[in-house]
Short mmCIF file of C-alpha atoms in Angstrom, two decimals:
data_model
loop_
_atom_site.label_atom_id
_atom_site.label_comp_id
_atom_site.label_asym_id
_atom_site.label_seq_id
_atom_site.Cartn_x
_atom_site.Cartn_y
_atom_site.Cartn_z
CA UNK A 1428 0.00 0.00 0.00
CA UNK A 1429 2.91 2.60 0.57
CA UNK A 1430 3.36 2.91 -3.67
CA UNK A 1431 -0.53 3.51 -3.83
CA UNK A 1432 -0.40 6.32 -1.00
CA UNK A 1433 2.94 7.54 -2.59
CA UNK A 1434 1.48 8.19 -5.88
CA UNK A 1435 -1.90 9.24 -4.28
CA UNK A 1436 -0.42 12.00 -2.05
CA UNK A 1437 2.47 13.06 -4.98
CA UNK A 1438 -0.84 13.97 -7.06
CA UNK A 1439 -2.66 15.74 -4.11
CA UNK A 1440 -5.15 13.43 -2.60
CA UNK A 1441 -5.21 11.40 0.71
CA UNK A 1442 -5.69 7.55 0.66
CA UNK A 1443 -7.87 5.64 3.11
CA UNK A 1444 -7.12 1.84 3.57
CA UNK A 1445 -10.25 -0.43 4.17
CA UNK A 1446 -9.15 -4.04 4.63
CA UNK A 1447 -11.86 -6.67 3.84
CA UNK A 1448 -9.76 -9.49 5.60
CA UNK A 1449 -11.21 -11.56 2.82
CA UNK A 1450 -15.19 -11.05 3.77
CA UNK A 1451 -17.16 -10.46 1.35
CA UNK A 1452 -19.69 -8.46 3.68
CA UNK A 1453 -16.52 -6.50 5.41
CA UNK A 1454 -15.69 -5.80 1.37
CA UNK A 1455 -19.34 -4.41 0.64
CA UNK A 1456 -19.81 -2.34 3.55
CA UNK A 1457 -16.14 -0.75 2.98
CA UNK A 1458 -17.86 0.60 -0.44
CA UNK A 1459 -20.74 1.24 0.84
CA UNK A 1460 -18.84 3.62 3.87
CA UNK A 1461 -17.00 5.28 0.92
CA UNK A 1462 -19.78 5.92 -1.21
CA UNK A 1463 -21.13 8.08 1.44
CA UNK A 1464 -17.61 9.97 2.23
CA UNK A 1465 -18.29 11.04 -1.52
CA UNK A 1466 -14.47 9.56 -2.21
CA UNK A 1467 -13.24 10.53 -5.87
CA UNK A 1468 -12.32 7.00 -6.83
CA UNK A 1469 -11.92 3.30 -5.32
CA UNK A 1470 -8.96 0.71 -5.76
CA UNK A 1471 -10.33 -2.88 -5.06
CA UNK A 1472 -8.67 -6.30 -4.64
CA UNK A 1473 -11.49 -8.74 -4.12
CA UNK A 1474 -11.94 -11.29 -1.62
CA UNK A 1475 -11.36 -15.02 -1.88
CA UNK A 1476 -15.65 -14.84 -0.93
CA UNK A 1477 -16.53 -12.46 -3.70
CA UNK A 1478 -18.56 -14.36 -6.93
CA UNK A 1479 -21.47 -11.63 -7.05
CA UNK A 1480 -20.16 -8.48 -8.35
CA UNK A 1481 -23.49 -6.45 -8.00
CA UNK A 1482 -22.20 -3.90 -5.63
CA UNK A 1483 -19.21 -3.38 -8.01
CA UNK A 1484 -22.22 -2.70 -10.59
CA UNK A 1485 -23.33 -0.04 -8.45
CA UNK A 1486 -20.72 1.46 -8.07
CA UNK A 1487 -20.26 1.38 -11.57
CA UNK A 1488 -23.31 2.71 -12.33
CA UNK A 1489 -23.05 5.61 -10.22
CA UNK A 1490 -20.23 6.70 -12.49
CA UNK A 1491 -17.58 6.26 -9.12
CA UNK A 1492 -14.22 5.71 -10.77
CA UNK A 1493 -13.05 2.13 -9.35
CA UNK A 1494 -9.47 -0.31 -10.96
CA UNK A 1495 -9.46 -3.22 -9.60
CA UNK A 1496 -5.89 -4.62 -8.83
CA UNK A 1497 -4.33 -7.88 -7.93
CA UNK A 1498 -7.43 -9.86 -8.35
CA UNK A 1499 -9.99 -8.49 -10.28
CA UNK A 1500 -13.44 -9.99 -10.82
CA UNK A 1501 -13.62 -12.05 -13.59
CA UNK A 1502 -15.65 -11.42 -16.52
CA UNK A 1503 -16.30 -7.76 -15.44
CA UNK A 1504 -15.67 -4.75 -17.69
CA UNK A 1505 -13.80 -2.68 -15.55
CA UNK A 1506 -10.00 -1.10 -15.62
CA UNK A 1507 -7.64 -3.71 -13.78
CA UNK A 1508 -3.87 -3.76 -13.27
CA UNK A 1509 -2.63 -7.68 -12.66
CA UNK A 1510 0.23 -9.86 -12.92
CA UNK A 1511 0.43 -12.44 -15.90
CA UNK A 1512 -0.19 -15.44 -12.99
CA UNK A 1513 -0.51 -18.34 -16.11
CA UNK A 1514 2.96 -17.48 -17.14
CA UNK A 1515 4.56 -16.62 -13.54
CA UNK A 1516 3.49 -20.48 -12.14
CA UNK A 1517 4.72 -21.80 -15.57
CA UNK A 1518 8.33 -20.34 -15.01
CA UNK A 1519 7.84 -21.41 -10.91
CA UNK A 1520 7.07 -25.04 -12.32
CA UNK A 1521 9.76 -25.11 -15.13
CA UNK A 1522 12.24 -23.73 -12.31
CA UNK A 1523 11.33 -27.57 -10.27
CA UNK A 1524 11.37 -29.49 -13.49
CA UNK A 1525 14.67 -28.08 -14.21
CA UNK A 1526 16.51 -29.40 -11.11
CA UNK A 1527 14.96 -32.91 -11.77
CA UNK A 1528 12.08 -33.02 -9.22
CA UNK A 1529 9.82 -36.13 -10.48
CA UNK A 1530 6.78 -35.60 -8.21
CA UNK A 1531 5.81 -32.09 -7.75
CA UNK A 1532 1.98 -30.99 -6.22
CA UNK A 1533 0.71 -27.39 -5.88
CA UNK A 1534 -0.97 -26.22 -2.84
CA UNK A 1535 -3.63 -24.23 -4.79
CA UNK A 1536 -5.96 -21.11 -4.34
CA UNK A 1537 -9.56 -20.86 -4.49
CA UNK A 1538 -10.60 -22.15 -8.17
CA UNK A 1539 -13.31 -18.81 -8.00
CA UNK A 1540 -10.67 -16.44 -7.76
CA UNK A 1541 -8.75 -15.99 -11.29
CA UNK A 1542 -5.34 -15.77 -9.50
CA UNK A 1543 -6.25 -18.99 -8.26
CA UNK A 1544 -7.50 -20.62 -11.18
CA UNK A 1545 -4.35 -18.88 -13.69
CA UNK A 1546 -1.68 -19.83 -11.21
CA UNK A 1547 -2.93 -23.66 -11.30
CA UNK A 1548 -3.49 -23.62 -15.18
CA UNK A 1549 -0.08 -22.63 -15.29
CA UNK A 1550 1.19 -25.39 -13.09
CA UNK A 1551 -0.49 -27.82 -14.61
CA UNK A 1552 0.52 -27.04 -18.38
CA UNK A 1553 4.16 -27.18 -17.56
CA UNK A 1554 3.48 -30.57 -15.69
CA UNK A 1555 1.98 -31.93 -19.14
CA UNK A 1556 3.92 -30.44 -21.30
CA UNK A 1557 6.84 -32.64 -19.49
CA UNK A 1558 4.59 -35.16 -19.37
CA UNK A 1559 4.65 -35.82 -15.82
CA UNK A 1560 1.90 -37.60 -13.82
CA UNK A 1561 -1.43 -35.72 -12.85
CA UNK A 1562 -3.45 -37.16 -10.37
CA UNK A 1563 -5.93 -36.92 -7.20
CA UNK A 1564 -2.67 -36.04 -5.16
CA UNK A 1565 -0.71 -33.65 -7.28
CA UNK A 1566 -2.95 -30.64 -6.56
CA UNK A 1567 -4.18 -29.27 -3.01
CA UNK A 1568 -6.71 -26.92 -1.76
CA UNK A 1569 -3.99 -24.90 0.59
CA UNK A 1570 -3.83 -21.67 0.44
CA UNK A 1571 -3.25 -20.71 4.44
CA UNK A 1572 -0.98 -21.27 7.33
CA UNK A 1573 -3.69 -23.50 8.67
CA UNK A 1574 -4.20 -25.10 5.72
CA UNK A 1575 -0.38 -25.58 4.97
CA UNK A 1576 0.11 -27.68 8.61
CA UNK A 1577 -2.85 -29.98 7.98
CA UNK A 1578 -1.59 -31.05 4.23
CA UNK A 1579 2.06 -31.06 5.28
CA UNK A 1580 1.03 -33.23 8.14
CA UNK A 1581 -1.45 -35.30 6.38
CA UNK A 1582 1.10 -35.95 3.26
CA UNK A 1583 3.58 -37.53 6.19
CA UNK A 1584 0.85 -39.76 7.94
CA UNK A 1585 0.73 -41.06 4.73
CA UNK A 1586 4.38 -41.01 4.04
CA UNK A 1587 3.24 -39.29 0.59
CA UNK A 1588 5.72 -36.13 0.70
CA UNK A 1589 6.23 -35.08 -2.82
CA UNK A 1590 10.09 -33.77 -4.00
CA UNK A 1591 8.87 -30.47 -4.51
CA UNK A 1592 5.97 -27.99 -3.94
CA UNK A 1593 4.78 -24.87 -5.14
CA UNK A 1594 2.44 -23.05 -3.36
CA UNK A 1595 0.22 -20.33 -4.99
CA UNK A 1596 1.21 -17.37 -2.15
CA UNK A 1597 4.50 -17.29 0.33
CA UNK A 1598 2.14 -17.45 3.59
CA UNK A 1599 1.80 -21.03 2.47
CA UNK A 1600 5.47 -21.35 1.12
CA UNK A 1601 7.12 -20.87 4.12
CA UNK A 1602 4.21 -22.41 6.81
CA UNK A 1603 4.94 -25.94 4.12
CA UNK A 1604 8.73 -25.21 4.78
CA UNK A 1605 8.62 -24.88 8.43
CA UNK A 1606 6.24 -27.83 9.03
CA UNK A 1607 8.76 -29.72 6.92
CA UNK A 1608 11.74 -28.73 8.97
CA UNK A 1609 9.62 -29.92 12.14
CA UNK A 1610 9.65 -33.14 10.59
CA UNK A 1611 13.16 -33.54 9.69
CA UNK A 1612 12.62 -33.20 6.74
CA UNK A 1613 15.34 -31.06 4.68
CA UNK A 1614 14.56 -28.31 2.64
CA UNK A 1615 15.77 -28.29 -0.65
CA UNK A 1616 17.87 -31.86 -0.23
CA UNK A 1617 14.35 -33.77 0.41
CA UNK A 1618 11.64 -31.45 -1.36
CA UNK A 1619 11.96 -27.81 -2.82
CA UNK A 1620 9.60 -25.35 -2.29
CA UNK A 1621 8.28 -22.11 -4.41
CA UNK A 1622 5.85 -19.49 -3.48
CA UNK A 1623 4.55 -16.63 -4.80
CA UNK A 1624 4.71 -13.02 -3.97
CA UNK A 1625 8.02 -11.96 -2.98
CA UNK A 1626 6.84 -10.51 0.09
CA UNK A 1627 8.88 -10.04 3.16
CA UNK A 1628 8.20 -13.09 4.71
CA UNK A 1629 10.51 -14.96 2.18
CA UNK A 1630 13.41 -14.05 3.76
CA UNK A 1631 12.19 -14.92 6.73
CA UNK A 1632 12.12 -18.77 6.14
CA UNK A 1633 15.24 -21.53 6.62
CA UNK A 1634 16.27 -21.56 4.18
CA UNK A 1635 15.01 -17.97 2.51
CA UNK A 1636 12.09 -18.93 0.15
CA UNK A 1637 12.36 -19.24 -3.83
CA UNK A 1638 9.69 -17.43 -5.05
CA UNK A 1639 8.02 -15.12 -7.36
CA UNK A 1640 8.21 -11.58 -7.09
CA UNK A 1641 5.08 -10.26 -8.56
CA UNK A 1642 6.41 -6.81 -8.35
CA UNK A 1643 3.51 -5.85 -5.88
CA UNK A 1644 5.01 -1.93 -5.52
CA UNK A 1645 4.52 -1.34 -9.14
CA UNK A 1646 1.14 -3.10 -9.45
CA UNK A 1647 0.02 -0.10 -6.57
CA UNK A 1648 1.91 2.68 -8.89
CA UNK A 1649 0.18 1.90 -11.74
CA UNK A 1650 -3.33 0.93 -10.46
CA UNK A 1651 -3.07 4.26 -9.00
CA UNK A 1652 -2.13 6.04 -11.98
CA UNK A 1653 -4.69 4.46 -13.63
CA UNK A 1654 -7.50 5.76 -11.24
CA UNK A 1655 -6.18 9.20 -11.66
CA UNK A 1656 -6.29 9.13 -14.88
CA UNK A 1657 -9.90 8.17 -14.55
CA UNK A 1658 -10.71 10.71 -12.31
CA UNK A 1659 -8.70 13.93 -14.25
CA UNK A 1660 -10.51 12.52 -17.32
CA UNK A 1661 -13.94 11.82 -15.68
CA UNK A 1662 -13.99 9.15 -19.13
CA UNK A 1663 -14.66 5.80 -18.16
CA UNK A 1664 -14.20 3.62 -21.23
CA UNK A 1665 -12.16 2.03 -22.89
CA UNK A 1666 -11.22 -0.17 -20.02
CA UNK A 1667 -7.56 -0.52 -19.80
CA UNK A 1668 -5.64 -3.66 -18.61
CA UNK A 1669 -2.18 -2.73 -17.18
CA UNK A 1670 0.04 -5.64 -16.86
CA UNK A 1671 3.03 -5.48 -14.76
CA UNK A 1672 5.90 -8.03 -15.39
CA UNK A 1673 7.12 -11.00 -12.94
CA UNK A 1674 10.29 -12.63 -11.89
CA UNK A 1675 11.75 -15.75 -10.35
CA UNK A 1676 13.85 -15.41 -7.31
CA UNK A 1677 16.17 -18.36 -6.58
CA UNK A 1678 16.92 -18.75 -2.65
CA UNK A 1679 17.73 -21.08 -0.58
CA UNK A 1680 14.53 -23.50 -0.55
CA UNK A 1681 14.97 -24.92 -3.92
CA UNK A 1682 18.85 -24.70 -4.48
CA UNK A 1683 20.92 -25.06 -1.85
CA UNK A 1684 23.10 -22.51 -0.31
CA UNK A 1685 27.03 -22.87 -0.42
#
C-alpha cells in the first residue's frame, strides 16, 4: 500500500485503507462507507468470498471511478492492473522441473478467484507439457498457514511427501517449509519449495524462500495512476488492462546454499 499512497499524495489526494480481511460483507460495507464519504475514486482487490459483483455494478453505475488490482473480478468490464499469474506459475514449475524433481503438487488457491484458477493452469501445463503424472494427489486446496500444517502433516501420515511444492502465495510457502523442517525433513535436499509473492516473509524462512516476485510496488503505482487518470478525465471507457511483469527469485529453498 505505501506505492498507492505515494502516488496518491504526490498527485494531491489522501488515501484511506479499508481491509476486507477476505469477507465479502466486510468488502461491501467498505464501499458502501466510501460511497457516502463522496471519495473521488476506489482501488479494489477482491476477496477469496466475492462471486457476485453487483455492488461493483453499483458502483459502476453511479459513475464512481473504481481499478481493480491484484485480483480483479472475472468477466467484469472494468479497468484492472494484474500480474500475468498463467505465465509466472509456468516459469515457478519449469524452475522444479529443471533441477529434476519427479513428483511435484501445488498447494492451490480458491478455483473462483482468477489468481487462483491462472496460477494452477499454469502449473499444470508445464506438468503436461513434461509429461509428468497428474493425479488426485498432485494438486491441493492450501492456500493458508492452517491449511499448509494440515496437508504437510497429512502428506507424512501417509508417508506421501512429494520432492517439490509450489504453493500459490508465500504465507503457504514458508508455513509448508517450516512444518517440513519440524519433521526432519530437509529443505531443498528432500523437497523444494516455491511461493509466490516476494513478500517479506521470504526471507524470513530456513532456508530464505524461492519465489516469485510479482512486483507488488509497481502493481500499486500503476493501479493508482490508472484511477487518476480516470478521475482527471472523468472518461470511463475504454477499459484498460495494465500488466506489470514478474520474476523468479532463486533462494535457498529450492537450491541449496554454499
Amino acid at each position: 500500500s505505501s506505492s498507492i499512497t505515494e502516488t496518491a499524495r504526490n498527485a494531491g489526494f489522501n488515501v484511506i485503507i479499508c481491509p476486507s480481511d477476505e469477507s465479502v460483507e466486510r468488502e461491501k460495507e467498505n464501499i458502501r462507507s466510501l460511497v457516502s464519504l463522496r471519495v473521488e475514486g476506489i482501488l479494489i482487490s477482491i476477496t477469496k468470498e466475492t462471486n457476485d459483483y453487483a455492488h461493483f455494478q453499483k458502483l459502476m453505475n453511479r459513475n464512481v471511478p473504481v481499478v481493480f488490482f491484484d485480483r480483479p473480478p472475472e468477466g467484469f468490464a472494468c479497468d484492472r492492473c494484474i500480474i500475468d499469474d498463467y505465465a509466472a506459475a509456468y516459469t515457478a514449475t519449469e524452475h522444479l522441473v529443471s533441477l529434476g524433481r519427479k513428483k511435484i503438487v501445488h498447494f492451490a488457491g480458491p478455483n473462483n478467484v482468477r489468481i487462483g484458477k491462472d496460477r494452477r493452469r499454469g502449473f499444470v501445463d508445464c506438468l503436461k507439457r513434461h509429461k509428468m503424472p497428474i493425479t488426485d494427489e498432485t494438486i491441493f486446496d492450501c492456500d493458508s498457514h492452517d491449511k499448509a500444517v494440515e496437508v504437510i502433516k497429512k502428506l507424512r501420515d501417509e508417508d506421501n511427501i512429494p520432492d517439490a511444492i509450489f504453493a500459490v502465495n508465500d504465507i503457504t510457502a514458508v508455513t509448508t517449509i517450516n512444518e517440513l523442517n519440524k519433521y526432519g525433513i530437509r529443505v531443498p535436499e528432500k523437497v523444494a519449495v516455491v511461493g509466490f509473492t516476494n513478500g517479506m516473509i521470504s526471507e524470513l524462512s530456513s532456508p530464505m524462500l524461492t519465489t516469485i516476485d510479482q512486483n507488488g510496488q509497481l502493481i500499486g503505482e500503476k493501479a493508482t495512476k490508472l484511477l487518476l487518470e480516470r478521475i482527471e478525465t472523468h472518461v470511463l471507457t475504454p477499459y484498460q488492462t495494465a500488466v506489470v511483469p514478474t520474476k523468479l527469485v532463486v533462494r535457498g529453498s529450492t537450491v541449496a546454499e554454499k
